[in-house]
Amino acid sequence: MMTAGSVLAAPSVVAIAAAPNLVWFFAAWTAAGLAMAAVLYQPAFAALTRWWGPRRVTALAALTLVAGLASTIFAPLTATLADQLDWRRTYVTLAIVLAAITIPAHAIGLRGAWPHPTTEAHGHVHHSPDRVARSRAFLALAAAMSLATSPPSPS
């Protein structure tokens, strides 16, 4: 899924840059959104959790650190490109960089076999997503997050 997302991402960004009208622009951003859904944290975390099993926290922390530091490279790069080029050429250049980095990285790095679920240290197999979603802890967390992100009431 992540390789397919990378393959879709580059032409989507080029299509955004080439958009001759608003309909094309929205369609290209929709395709880019699908690509982002395939390559952002959720699928990466799912893959790392499965592959690294009990050592998943190390892998997840490494990915979070690298992804967080990516903006320290790409924000100045994007600003420099935008100073030198118009926004459309900046997008095309970034699409080329995106394709050159992510397509090979995902195609090569994600070729491993999908391992069978592991057992935890206590000998229990992971709980099913359905059971977790109905647990008291998950419901409390979901309620807390919903309340934390609710808009303030009008005064």
XYZ file of N, CA, C and O in Angstrom:
620
model
N 0.818 -1.184 0.000
C 0.000 0.000 0.000
C 0.869 1.257 0.000
O 0.561 2.218 -0.700
N 1.959 1.242 0.779
C 2.794 2.440 0.848
C 3.531 2.683 -0.468
O 3.681 3.838 -0.883
N 3.965 1.638 -1.130
C 4.621 1.812 -2.432
C 3.628 2.381 -3.436
O 3.949 3.315 -4.184
N 2.419 1.842 -3.445
C 1.389 2.356 -4.361
C 1.087 3.820 -4.048
O 0.903 4.634 -4.969
N 1.050 4.169 -2.767
C 0.828 5.563 -2.396
C 1.929 6.474 -2.901
O 1.672 7.581 -3.375
N 3.175 5.996 -2.812
C 4.305 6.793 -3.323
C 4.218 6.957 -4.833
O 4.496 8.034 -5.366
N 3.831 5.881 -5.504
C 3.707 5.939 -6.966
C 2.589 6.904 -7.366
O 2.713 7.634 -8.353
N 1.509 6.945 -6.602
C 0.405 7.865 -6.887
C 0.750 9.305 -6.500
O 0.292 10.255 -7.145
N 1.556 9.483 -5.465
C 1.837 10.821 -4.945
C 2.533 11.716 -5.968
O 2.136 12.881 -6.138
N 3.568 11.214 -6.608
C 4.342 12.066 -7.522
C 3.502 12.610 -8.678
O 3.487 13.832 -8.896
N 2.777 11.774 -9.420
C 1.955 12.356 -10.491
C 0.815 13.225 -9.964
O 0.384 14.163 -10.643
N 0.348 12.944 -8.762
C -0.697 13.796 -8.180
C -0.178 15.203 -7.941
O -0.871 16.185 -8.226
N 1.042 15.315 -7.423
C 1.635 16.634 -7.176
C 1.896 17.344 -8.507
O 1.656 18.552 -8.632
N 2.343 16.602 -9.505
C 2.535 17.202 -10.837
C 1.188 17.669 -11.393
O 1.092 18.753 -11.979
N 0.145 16.871 -11.186
C -1.191 17.260 -11.666
C -1.691 18.512 -10.959
O -2.359 19.349 -11.581
N -1.367 18.660 -9.685
C -1.733 19.895 -8.972
C -1.044 21.078 -9.636
O -1.664 22.116 -9.904
N 0.246 20.918 -9.915
C 1.015 22.004 -10.532
C 0.520 22.338 -11.939
O 0.588 23.493 -12.363
N 0.023 21.339 -12.642
C -0.407 21.543 -14.030
C -1.879 21.938 -14.148
O -2.356 22.167 -15.261
N -2.587 22.024 -13.049
C -4.031 22.249 -13.082
C -4.407 23.507 -13.861
O -4.029 24.612 -13.464
N -5.160 23.342 -14.951
C -5.585 24.510 -15.720
C -6.864 25.153 -15.190
O -7.220 26.252 -15.597
N -7.561 24.445 -14.291
C -8.806 24.987 -13.749
C -9.063 24.407 -12.361
O -8.348 23.505 -11.901
N -10.090 24.907 -11.713
C -10.388 24.521 -10.333
C -10.813 23.053 -10.215
O -10.449 22.378 -9.250
N -11.553 22.532 -11.188
C -11.990 21.130 -11.141
C -10.771 20.211 -11.178
O -10.660 19.264 -10.383
N -9.844 20.477 -12.079
C -8.614 19.684 -12.180
C -7.828 19.778 -10.868
O -7.320 18.798 -10.358
N -7.728 20.993 -10.351
C -6.998 21.246 -9.108
C -7.573 20.409 -7.962
O -6.842 19.742 -7.232
N -8.902 20.421 -7.795
C -9.539 19.629 -6.739
C -9.364 18.133 -6.980
O -9.126 17.369 -6.035
N -9.481 17.694 -8.221
C -9.301 16.274 -8.533
C -7.867 15.831 -8.221
O -7.649 14.741 -7.663
N -6.905 16.663 -8.565
C -5.504 16.334 -8.292
C -5.247 16.287 -6.787
O -4.525 15.404 -6.294
N -5.834 17.220 -6.037
C -5.669 17.201 -4.584
C -6.363 15.990 -3.966
O -5.906 15.442 -2.955
N -7.458 15.543 -4.559
C -8.129 14.328 -4.077
C -7.216 13.124 -4.263
O -7.067 12.294 -3.355
N -6.580 13.039 -5.431
C -5.625 11.947 -5.665
C -4.444 12.045 -4.705
O -3.992 11.040 -4.149
N -3.957 13.258 -4.466
C -2.864 13.445 -3.514
C -3.298 13.039 -2.112
O -2.519 12.450 -1.351
N -4.535 13.326 -1.757
C -5.060 12.917 -0.450
C -5.100 11.410 -0.305
O -4.771 10.867 0.760
N -5.478 10.709 -1.362
C -5.454 9.237 -1.331
C -4.022 8.735 -1.157
O -3.765 7.799 -0.393
N -3.101 9.360 -1.858
C -1.689 8.975 -1.726
C -1.198 9.215 -0.307
O -0.507 8.369 0.280
N -1.568 10.360 0.278
C -1.144 10.655 1.649
C -1.714 9.632 2.627
O -1.024 9.199 3.551
N -2.956 9.236 2.421
C -3.567 8.250 3.319
C -2.809 6.927 3.272
O -2.776 6.191 4.258
N -2.179 6.634 2.146
C -1.449 5.375 1.998
C -0.020 5.431 2.538
O 0.582 4.385 2.765
N 0.516 6.626 2.752
C 1.932 6.697 3.139
C 2.216 7.404 4.460
O 3.354 7.387 4.925
N 1.245 8.014 5.071
C 1.528 8.753 6.297
C 1.634 7.815 7.504
O 1.808 6.624 7.365
N 1.552 8.349 8.689
C 1.849 7.600 9.904
C 1.062 6.302 10.086
O 1.626 5.300 10.506
N -0.238 6.303 9.835
C -1.040 5.128 10.163
C -0.546 3.857 9.483
O -0.322 2.844 10.161
N -0.367 3.831 8.152
C 0.127 2.590 7.551
C 1.564 2.279 7.957
O 1.929 1.111 8.142
N 2.380 3.314 8.140
C 3.771 3.085 8.563
C 3.807 2.497 9.963
O 4.548 1.539 10.235
N 3.004 3.033 10.865
C 2.957 2.510 12.234
C 2.431 1.075 12.249
O 2.916 0.235 13.000
N 1.431 0.784 11.421
C 0.897 -0.581 11.369
C 1.977 -1.562 10.905
O 2.147 -2.634 11.492
N 2.720 -1.179 9.866
C 3.774 -2.065 9.357
C 4.890 -2.238 10.382
O 5.336 -3.366 10.645
N 5.340 -1.148 10.977
C 6.426 -1.250 11.954
C 6.009 -2.042 13.183
O 6.793 -2.834 13.718
N 4.788 -1.844 13.623
C 4.305 -2.589 14.790
C 4.299 -4.082 14.498
O 4.702 -4.894 15.329
N 3.884 -4.460 13.309
C 3.829 -5.884 12.949
C 5.230 -6.459 12.782
O 5.533 -7.528 13.276
N 6.111 -5.731 12.067
C 7.447 -6.260 11.795
C 8.334 -6.282 13.029
O 9.141 -7.179 13.199
N 8.230 -5.280 13.867
C 9.140 -5.170 15.001
C 8.590 -5.819 16.262
O 9.320 -5.989 17.234
N 7.303 -6.153 16.279
C 6.722 -6.868 17.408
C 7.031 -6.218 18.746
O 6.763 -5.037 18.950
N 7.629 -6.980 19.668
C 7.903 -6.447 21.001
C 8.865 -5.251 21.003
O 8.887 -4.479 21.947
N 9.647 -5.085 19.939
C 10.584 -3.947 19.856
C 9.992 -2.789 19.064
O 10.692 -1.887 18.637
N 8.693 -2.788 18.897
C 8.034 -1.782 18.060
C 8.230 -0.356 18.547
O 8.271 0.561 17.741
N 8.345 -0.139 19.841
C 8.488 1.223 20.363
C 9.754 1.869 19.807
O 9.755 3.048 19.442
N 10.824 1.107 19.691
C 12.070 1.626 19.119
C 11.855 2.053 17.670
O 12.268 3.146 17.265
N 11.205 1.200 16.887
C 10.966 1.509 15.478
C 10.034 2.707 15.321
O 10.269 3.582 14.482
N 8.985 2.762 16.135
C 8.040 3.869 16.050
C 8.696 5.186 16.451
O 8.460 6.223 15.831
N 9.537 5.147 17.475
C 10.251 6.362 17.900
C 11.212 6.829 16.816
O 11.313 8.037 16.542
N 11.908 5.901 16.178
C 12.843 6.267 15.104
C 12.102 6.906 13.933
O 12.528 7.944 13.404
N 10.986 6.309 13.536
C 10.205 6.877 12.435
C 9.686 8.266 12.798
O 9.761 9.190 11.987
N 9.180 8.423 14.001
C 8.662 9.720 14.433
C 9.760 10.776 14.425
O 9.542 11.911 13.996
N 10.945 10.404 14.885
C 12.074 11.341 14.896
C 12.466 11.735 13.480
O 12.608 12.925 13.168
N 12.631 10.752 12.605
C 13.025 11.037 11.219
C 11.958 11.873 10.517
O 12.271 12.854 9.833
N 10.699 11.509 10.684
C 9.617 12.256 10.034
C 9.541 13.682 10.573
O 9.308 14.629 9.818
N 9.749 13.833 11.878
C 9.732 15.167 12.466
C 10.873 16.030 11.963
O 10.719 17.239 11.751
N 12.025 15.419 11.757
C 13.183 16.181 11.277
C 13.122 16.467 9.779
O 13.844 17.326 9.289
N 12.262 15.753 9.063
C 12.152 15.979 7.620
C 11.769 17.420 7.319
O 12.242 18.004 6.337
N 10.946 18.013 8.160
C 10.542 19.402 7.904
C 11.714 20.365 8.047
O 11.722 21.422 7.414
N 12.731 20.001 8.834
C 13.899 20.880 8.947
C 14.711 20.887 7.661
O 15.495 21.796 7.432
N 14.522 19.876 6.843
C 15.184 19.827 5.537
C 14.275 20.402 4.458
O 14.678 21.242 3.659
N 13.022 19.939 4.440
C 12.153 20.284 3.326
C 11.516 21.669 3.430
O 11.185 22.261 2.404
N 11.338 22.215 4.606
C 10.804 23.590 4.703
C 11.778 24.594 4.091
O 11.377 25.396 3.231
N 13.068 24.567 4.466
C 13.997 25.500 3.814
C 14.188 25.197 2.323
O 14.332 26.124 1.516
N 14.188 23.916 1.959
C 14.314 23.556 0.544
C 13.148 24.128 -0.249
O 13.334 24.737 -1.312
N 11.943 23.952 0.268
C 10.757 24.471 -0.407
C 10.801 25.998 -0.490
O 10.482 26.580 -1.530
N 11.208 26.652 0.578
C 11.314 28.115 0.570
C 12.334 28.584 -0.465
O 12.091 29.551 -1.196
N 13.457 27.894 -0.542
C 14.490 28.248 -1.526
C 13.973 28.056 -2.946
O 14.168 28.919 -3.813
N 13.316 26.924 -3.171
C 12.751 26.682 -4.503
C 11.702 27.732 -4.852
O 11.681 28.239 -5.983
N 10.852 28.066 -3.903
C 9.798 29.060 -4.154
C 10.377 30.443 -4.430
O 9.789 31.231 -5.178
N 11.545 30.737 -3.848
C 12.208 32.016 -4.138
C 12.764 32.047 -5.555
O 12.836 33.103 -6.174
N 13.172 30.877 -6.047
C 13.809 30.789 -7.362
C 12.821 30.487 -8.495
O 13.062 30.858 -9.641
N 11.754 29.785 -8.172
C 10.802 29.317 -9.184
C 9.393 29.773 -8.815
O 9.142 30.166 -7.688
N 8.471 29.646 -9.761
C 7.074 29.881 -9.401
C 6.544 28.642 -8.670
O 7.221 27.623 -8.581
N 5.331 28.734 -8.123
C 4.828 27.639 -7.294
C 4.648 26.352 -8.093
O 4.865 25.265 -7.564
N 4.295 26.464 -9.360
C 4.088 25.257 -10.174
C 5.403 24.499 -10.392
O 5.456 23.288 -10.252
N 6.458 25.218 -10.710
C 7.765 24.556 -10.894
C 8.301 24.027 -9.559
O 8.977 23.009 -9.522
N 8.007 24.731 -8.484
C 8.400 24.251 -7.156
C 7.725 22.914 -6.880
O 8.373 21.959 -6.429
N 6.417 22.807 -7.164
C 5.700 21.547 -6.961
C 6.279 20.424 -7.818
O 6.445 19.304 -7.352
N 6.579 20.719 -9.080
C 7.144 19.692 -9.968
C 8.498 19.227 -9.437
O 8.782 18.014 -9.403
N 9.330 20.153 -9.018
C 10.638 19.787 -8.466
C 10.471 18.919 -7.223
O 11.147 17.891 -7.071
N 9.555 19.303 -6.339
C 9.314 18.506 -5.134
C 8.713 17.144 -5.477
O 8.998 16.150 -4.799
N 7.908 17.055 -6.531
C 7.370 15.763 -6.966
C 8.495 14.837 -7.428
O 8.472 13.629 -7.152
N 9.479 15.395 -8.111
C 10.629 14.595 -8.551
C 11.415 14.101 -7.343
O 11.798 12.923 -7.269
N 11.647 14.980 -6.376
C 12.350 14.586 -5.142
C 11.552 13.517 -4.411
O 12.100 12.501 -3.952
N 10.243 13.717 -4.308
C 9.362 12.750 -3.661
C 9.465 11.385 -4.324
O 9.642 10.359 -3.647
N 9.377 11.351 -5.644
C 9.456 10.087 -6.365
C 10.828 9.436 -6.210
O 10.927 8.223 -5.987
N 11.878 10.235 -6.294
C 13.239 9.680 -6.213
C 13.540 9.087 -4.841
O 14.290 8.116 -4.734
N 12.951 9.645 -3.799
C 13.236 9.151 -2.444
C 12.255 8.068 -2.013
O 12.654 6.997 -1.562
N 10.963 8.345 -2.134
C 9.996 7.438 -1.512
C 9.676 6.184 -2.312
O 9.468 5.131 -1.704
N 9.625 6.272 -3.623
C 9.283 5.063 -4.391
C 10.335 3.981 -4.183
O 9.995 2.852 -3.811
N 11.642 4.263 -4.367
C 12.624 3.195 -4.096
C 12.646 2.770 -2.623
O 12.755 1.585 -2.321
N 12.512 3.738 -1.705
C 12.551 3.392 -0.283
C 11.411 2.454 0.089
O 11.612 1.459 0.790
N 10.218 2.744 -0.392
C 9.087 1.874 -0.086
C 9.181 0.553 -0.849
O 8.903 -0.508 -0.283
N 9.573 0.598 -2.113
C 9.650 -0.629 -2.909
C 10.700 -1.596 -2.361
O 10.498 -2.808 -2.352
N 11.811 -1.054 -1.891
C 12.884 -1.910 -1.366
C 12.675 -2.213 0.120
O 12.781 -3.354 0.559
N 12.367 -1.180 0.890
C 12.267 -1.341 2.337
C 11.047 -2.086 2.814
O 11.030 -2.591 3.931
N 10.016 -2.163 2.008
C 8.779 -2.813 2.436
C 8.551 -4.153 1.739
O 7.421 -4.608 1.619
N 9.630 -4.813 1.326
C 9.491 -6.076 0.601
C 9.436 -7.293 1.513
O 9.164 -8.385 1.061
N 9.709 -7.106 2.765
C 9.733 -8.243 3.673
C 8.385 -8.921 3.780
O 7.337 -8.322 3.557
N 8.433 -10.209 4.143
C 7.194 -10.960 4.325
C 6.438 -10.395 5.520
O 7.031 -9.944 6.491
N 5.141 -10.428 5.441
C 4.301 -9.960 6.534
C 4.297 -11.054 7.591
O 3.774 -12.143 7.372
N 4.920 -10.786 8.750
C 5.047 -11.843 9.756
C 3.715 -12.175 10.427
O 2.792 -11.370 10.438
N 3.667 -13.380 10.998
C 2.499 -13.770 11.784
C 2.479 -12.958 13.069
O 3.534 -12.558 13.561
N 1.313 -12.729 13.631
C 1.263 -11.974 14.890
C 2.087 -12.672 15.968
O 2.121 -13.891 16.045
N 2.759 -11.859 16.772
C 3.574 -12.416 17.851
C 2.782 -12.421 19.144
O 1.784 -11.730 19.287
N 3.262 -13.194 20.092
C 2.647 -13.159 21.408
C 3.437 -12.192 22.267
O 4.621 -11.986 22.073
N 2.760 -11.587 23.186
C 3.392 -10.638 24.090
C 4.161 -11.386 25.172
O 4.090 -12.599 25.297
N 4.880 -10.652 25.993
C 5.705 -11.231 27.048
C 4.899 -12.101 28.006
O 5.398 -13.080 28.533
N 3.635 -11.776 28.241
C 2.815 -12.536 29.185
C 2.156 -13.742 28.530
O 1.379 -14.434 29.168
N 2.442 -13.977 27.249
C 1.876 -15.133 26.560
C 0.492 -14.900 25.985
O -0.138 -15.826 25.523
N 0.011 -13.677 25.999
C -1.304 -13.373 25.459
C -1.167 -12.817 24.057
O -0.312 -11.992 23.793
N -2.025 -13.251 23.159
C -2.043 -12.710 21.805
C -2.707 -11.342 21.858
O -3.555 -11.090 22.707
N -2.333 -10.458 20.952
C -2.924 -9.120 20.916
C -4.446 -9.225 20.899
O -5.009 -10.114 20.284
N -5.087 -8.276 21.536
C -6.539 -8.236 21.543
C -7.036 -7.820 20.174
O -6.394 -7.058 19.462
N -8.212 -8.288 19.816
C -8.787 -7.914 18.528
C -9.128 -6.427 18.538
O -9.445 -5.862 19.591
N -9.080 -5.778 17.379
C -9.435 -4.356 17.318
C -10.843 -4.094 17.850
O -11.099 -3.087 18.498
N -11.763 -5.024 17.589
C -13.129 -4.860 18.065
C -13.175 -4.833 19.596
O -13.857 -4.005 20.191
N -12.422 -5.716 20.222
C -12.388 -5.763 21.688
C -11.742 -4.494 22.260
O -12.204 -3.941 23.247
N -10.670 -4.034 21.616
C -9.995 -2.818 22.079
C -10.934 -1.618 21.957
O -11.040 -0.800 22.873
N -11.641 -1.508 20.826
C -12.532 -0.369 20.588
C -13.680 -0.312 21.584
O -14.249 0.747 21.816
N -14.010 -1.436 22.191
C -15.096 -1.465 23.184
C -14.589 -1.418 24.621
O -15.382 -1.419 25.549
N -13.284 -1.352 24.791
C -12.734 -1.359 26.141
C -12.994 -0.027 26.843
O -13.114 1.021 26.212
N -13.056 -0.065 28.147
C -13.297 1.132 28.958
C -12.167 2.148 28.745
O -12.424 3.346 28.607
N -10.913 1.681 28.679
C -9.777 2.595 28.502
C -9.851 3.314 27.169
O -9.616 4.523 27.087
N -10.192 2.593 26.095
C -10.277 3.221 24.782
C -11.417 4.232 24.731
O -11.259 5.335 24.197
N -12.570 3.874 25.276
C -13.708 4.790 25.274
C -13.403 6.048 26.081
O -13.770 7.156 25.678
N -12.698 5.901 27.208
C -12.313 7.069 28.002
C -11.344 7.955 27.224
O -11.464 9.186 27.231
N -10.390 7.334 26.537
C -9.440 8.100 25.732
C -10.156 8.820 24.590
O -9.899 10.005 24.332
N -11.063 8.139 23.912
C -11.810 8.758 22.816
C -12.644 9.935 23.326
O -12.696 10.997 22.692
N -13.279 9.776 24.480
C -14.068 10.864 25.055
C -13.176 12.044 25.424
O -13.515 13.202 25.146
N -12.029 11.761 26.039
C -11.108 12.833 26.420
C -10.600 13.585 25.198
O -10.532 14.821 25.196
N -10.247 12.861 24.149
C -9.751 13.516 22.934
C -10.866 14.338 22.279
O -10.617 15.425 21.765
N -12.087 13.824 22.293
C -13.207 14.567 21.708
C -13.466 15.856 22.481
O -13.689 16.909 21.889
N -13.440 15.761 23.800
C -13.663 16.954 24.618
C -12.526 17.962 24.460
O -12.756 19.170 24.456
N -11.316 17.457 24.324
C -10.145 18.345 24.184
C -10.165 19.101 22.864
O -9.615 20.194 22.762
N -10.782 18.530 21.841
C -10.779 19.175 20.532
C -12.108 19.828 20.176
O -12.284 20.313 19.081
N -13.057 19.812 21.110
C -14.345 20.445 20.856
C -14.185 21.955 20.818
O -13.416 22.521 21.591
N -14.935 22.621 19.943
C -14.848 24.079 19.920
C -15.416 24.663 21.210
O -16.311 24.068 21.820
N -14.911 25.799 21.620
C -15.455 26.406 22.836
C -16.895 26.837 22.635
O -17.304 27.165 21.529
N -17.679 26.811 23.702
C -19.064 27.260 23.591
C -19.101 28.786 23.495
O -18.259 29.470 24.055
N -20.068 29.270 22.753
C -20.161 30.734 22.602
C -20.479 31.386 23.944
O -21.242 30.879 24.735
N -19.874 32.541 24.160
C -20.133 33.229 25.440
C -21.131 34.326 25.295
O -21.517 34.774 24.330
